[in-house]
Amino acid sequence: MIMPSIESKIVDVARNATFSHPLTRRSFFAAMGAAGIALGAVACGAGGSSTSTAAGGGAGAGKVQEKTLCQVTTLSNDYFVAFSDGGKQAMDALGVSMSSVEDQGNVNTALGQVGNVRASGGKSIFGTPATEAQAAAVTKACQAAGILYASSYTAPAWYTPADADKWVRFITPPSTKIAVATAKALFDKVGGSGTIIHVPGQKGSSSDDQRTAGLNAAAKDYPGIKIVTASPGNWTSEDARKAFTNILPSVPDFVGVFAQNDSQAAGVIAALDAAKITGKIVVGFDGNKQNVEYIAQGKQYLTSATVGGLTAGILGVTIFDQLNGVDLSLPERFLSQGALLVTPEIADDVLKTVYAPTLPFDWAKMSKALHPDDWDPQTVLNPIDPREYYAGVSQDQYTLNSAWNSADITGVRTEYASAFRSGPLLQYKDQLVA
């Protein structure tokens, strides 16, 4: 019998063990990285990257199966870990080799990674840029290099895939709309009055700006709510823990916390535990599995789950389809992804039906190349009308491309709504915010 190596046992622990605290998980990953042990898509190995082992075969056998790159900010953030892992699962299912890299939100690092793809003959990248500046820079670099690019969450206002034909898809949850709903749920839970500590995300990020806008819009209807803002949490548990801990002495009396994502909410919960503070209502965004577990345990009240691995999988499948001759119309390339507001009432069920170790989505069926007549996105994907989405935002740096004047947004909305017929999110179809 072949005995498993120490490294393989450690990888198994990283993938499957239950960590009592997000910082414990992060410390574990950091120690393993320092030891030079690669943890696949769970954490980064040497050089800040991890690699899928898929190479041919799978549901994509007989089709073009070009390797691809998944670009994330940091694998110290559970959302990005889930994003990378979901992308890997989708690409494995299609028989496509995928590597993941961290860019640390640094534009030059991200551009260097685009250059590496070009130098190696690669044809595609998908990912989730940290800032609008990075999103624009990577999109333009991919356009110049002839590399297909699919991205999520962040892009400059009025800059759309109509401006770059190699930018094949952009997906984002409707962050402002979700933030309004999340903030109102928080305000109602605390009785409509009291101080809320707001822990923002990363400056320069579209989703950060939109979540803050949603919070402030909701607060207009709650005159008894006071909002005090901490330093940015930069999307990570540790930075959020520090920001929240630092503001506590100046806010001795508060009723809840509006954390700009779930990793930050985890950092806030860690700080509350350390200070032995109880009874505070914490909300977050993104639907990290650990935070859904917190909701089931009563440590967190609400999150909006888009399922980061699903987002990545959709982007990866988009790249696969493009390389196999699928042409998407403009409205299909600029999409809002449905988000499920997870409350204590449904948290256990969501954990059972959506957050299995292997994501319960049929990746091949998402592909128009593999299922031209019965493809199914398995979530709500709602084409965005940029004139509505960016209403009130000045067209200073970018102006709306005239191609949108003839785009059939309504027709694509109808097509995509009817295409969603299966998957674990179908039971929540009417509850998804998009």
Coordinates of N, CA and C in Angstrom, one line a residue, residues 114 118 137-148 164-167:
V114 N -0.2 39.4 -17.2 CA -0.7 39.4 -18.6 C 0.5 39.2 -19.6
R118 N 1.1 36.1 -22.4 CA 1.4 36.4 -23.8 C 2.7 35.7 -24.2
A137 N -6.7 48.7 -16.8 CA -5.3 48.4 -17.3 C -5.2 47.0 -17.8
V138 N -5.7 46.0 -17.1 CA -5.7 44.6 -17.5 C -6.5 44.4 -18.8
T139 N -7.7 45.0 -18.8 CA -8.5 44.9 -20.0 C -7.8 45.4 -21.2
K140 N -7.2 46.6 -21.1 CA -6.5 47.2 -22.3 C -5.3 46.4 -22.6
A141 N -4.6 45.8 -21.6 CA -3.4 45.0 -21.9 C -3.8 43.7 -22.7
C142 N -4.8 43.1 -22.2 CA -5.3 41.9 -22.9 C -5.8 42.2 -24.3
Q143 N -6.4 43.3 -24.5 CA -6.9 43.7 -25.8 C -5.7 43.9 -26.8
A144 N -4.6 44.6 -26.3 CA -3.5 44.8 -27.1 C -2.7 43.5 -27.4
A145 N -2.8 42.6 -26.5 CA -2.0 41.3 -26.6 C -2.9 40.2 -27.4
G146 N -4.1 40.5 -27.6 CA -5.0 39.5 -28.3 C -5.4 38.4 -27.3
I147 N -5.5 38.7 -26.0 CA -5.8 37.7 -25.0 C -7.3 37.9 -24.6
L148 N -8.1 36.8 -24.6 CA -9.4 36.9 -24.1 C -9.4 37.2 -22.6
A164 N -14.0 46.9 -25.9 CA -12.9 46.0 -26.1 C -13.4 44.6 -26.5
D165 N -13.2 44.2 -27.7 CA -13.8 43.0 -28.2 C -13.2 41.7 -27.5
K166 N -12.0 41.9 -26.9 CA -11.3 40.8 -26.2 C -11.8 40.6 -24.8
W167 N -12.5 41.7 -24.3 CA -13.1 41.6 -23.0 C -14.5 41.0 -23.2

